[in-house]
Amino acid sequence: MEKKFEKIWENCLSVVKDNVSAQSFKTWFEPIKVVKLQNNILTIQVPSQFFYEWLEEHYITLLKKTIKKELGTEGRLEYSIVMENSFNNSKPYTIKIPTTNKKALVNPAVSMPMDIGNNGIRNPFIIPGLKKVNVESQLNPNYSFDNFVEGDCNRLARSAGFAVANKPGGTAFNPLLIYGGVGFGKTHLAQAIGIQIKNHFPNKTVLYVSAERFMHQYVDSVKDNKQNDFIYFYQMIDVLIIDDVQYFAGKEKTQDIFFHIFNHLHQTGKQIVLTSDKPPVEMQGMEPRLLSRFKWGLSADLQAPDLETRIAILEKKVYADGIEMPKEVIEYLAYSITTNVRELEGALISLLAQSSLNKKAITLELAKSMIDKFVKNTAREVSIDFIQKVVCDYFDLPIELMKSKTRKREVVQARQIAMYFSKSMTKSSLANIGLHCGGKDHATVLHACRTVNNLMDTDKRFRAYVDELEKKINVI
Ligand code: ADP
Ligand code: MG
């Protein structure tokens, strides 16, 4: 007796199976759990509100027929919605909804006449009429974690990405929103997550798509009256990576459709990874309900690459390409180009091209002339980092000491000199200089500048040091 409702549901399923495509069956019927049978009401458990609505919209006639066949004309169906994968504040909930003949779907924009289900789904990436959904991930294998250099500028975002990649949908970082300026590595990191997931979980369907492409696909689907295919396709993805979501700004319809896809994926424990050129609070033209969802998981920023990371990135690329390049050239590039990684790579490529086209060895001179000619627009002013390096090299001090709070005499003097040059040769504020030199305040920097000026006036040997240093710094 106890098992009877399970048997009944099994019978229903076997009828359903004969009437829908294998993919639809897998997506919409396999996840259903049968809960109980009471007073001729069979209760089934579904993983989300959306799931229930989808069944009601698309399969209700079929379900009704099979239920009545098993339970007689009094037979009814009831849903229990259990969201098994919820994060943050959204606690799992169970509600009962008796089956109705209701027509409306969650969103009028997607309430279209049903034309898939039995026919397989159109994959907007390939061609219509596709039977089995075999989603190409659209990932670039070069953008792996192995190729992503870790540094202070990206540590949080990288480790969050790594956590997500090892447990997609199973961390609190859902969605994971990676934001940062142009060329800071957002696309690379987002793709690295996808690649890692593909490697560790080959059965998971991973999809990388730019927000722009997503929008065009959506617009096409509207034109062809195929929104259902579109939404259905995206709801089957296990790991959805959308690049540059700021592109959705002001595109209401696309935001709407994405909102529903987002909800469905999130509720069913699928992983969502987003990138953006700004944090959620600064995104204009985005629906509040969508923005609030962006904040559900973790927003992690990528900073402009710091000097160490720039050097490491160049070294890695040079090594990977099997190129011999003097260390001083690498450092010169890293010191000269501070804006972003893409420009850094651009400079490296120009340099390599210069060298091979003109059959010249890669030397510091070549690098300098190349930087002058080809990278006019990049910030090339002397940086505090560079000044510190030159001063530390000169006095043979580890750079960490200069950046530390130590008050040892020889360190204090070198630090004061670095502050003095930072003030006279960069546009940095006193406060910023202080921050870079042992976390001092602006008054300390001002004091350092006066001290150095006084010493130069009174101490000839000191003056010689400073002059020599100035020449070294000006080499850049
Ligand atoms: P964004 O999407 O933020 O504009 P990209 O991800 O396209 O930036 O990065 C620009 C280039 O810099 C890419 O070629 C990428 O491989 C490289 N890059 C960025 N960050 C790193 C890093 N941490 N390690 C190695 N390469 C990086
Ligand atoms: Mg990008």
Coordinates of N, CA, C and O and ligand atoms in Angstrom, one line a residue, residues 143 181-188 208 243-244 246 275 342, ligand 2:
Y143 N 42.8 31.0 -21.8 CA 42.5 31.7 -20.6 C 42.3 30.8 -19.4 O 41.2 30.8 -18.8
G181 N 38.5 47.4 -14.3 CA 38.7 48.2 -15.5 C 39.0 47.4 -16.7 O 39.2 46.2 -16.6
V182 N 39.1 48.1 -17.8 CA 39.4 47.5 -19.1 C 40.8 46.9 -19.0 O 41.8 47.5 -18.5
G183 N 40.9 45.6 -19.5 CA 42.2 45.0 -19.6 C 42.8 44.5 -18.2 O 43.9 44.2 -18.1
F184 N 41.9 44.5 -17.2 CA 42.4 44.0 -15.9 C 42.3 42.5 -15.7 O 42.7 42.0 -14.7
G185 N 41.7 41.8 -16.7 CA 41.7 40.3 -16.7 C 40.4 39.7 -16.3 O 40.3 38.5 -16.0
K186 N 39.3 40.5 -16.5 CA 37.9 39.9 -16.2 C 37.6 38.7 -17.0 O 37.2 37.7 -16.6
T187 N 37.7 38.9 -18.3 CA 37.4 37.9 -19.3 C 38.2 36.7 -19.0 O 37.7 35.5 -19.0
H188 N 39.5 36.9 -18.8 CA 40.4 35.8 -18.6 C 40.0 35.0 -17.4 O 39.9 33.7 -17.4
Y208 N 30.0 30.1 -22.0 CA 30.5 31.4 -21.9 C 29.9 32.2 -23.0 O 29.8 31.8 -24.1
D243 N 29.7 37.7 -19.8 CA 30.8 38.7 -19.8 C 30.3 40.1 -20.1 O 29.4 40.3 -21.0
D244 N 30.7 41.1 -19.3 CA 30.4 42.5 -19.6 C 28.9 42.7 -19.4 O 28.3 43.3 -20.3
Q246 N 27.5 44.9 -17.9 CA 27.1 46.4 -18.0 C 26.4 46.7 -19.4 O 25.7 47.7 -19.5
T275 N 30.7 39.3 -15.3 CA 31.7 40.3 -15.2 C 31.1 41.6 -15.6 O 30.1 41.7 -16.3
R342 N 46.4 44.5 -20.9 CA 46.3 44.4 -22.3 C 47.4 45.3 -23.0 O 48.0 44.9 -24.0
Ligands
MG2 MG 36.7 41.5 -21.2

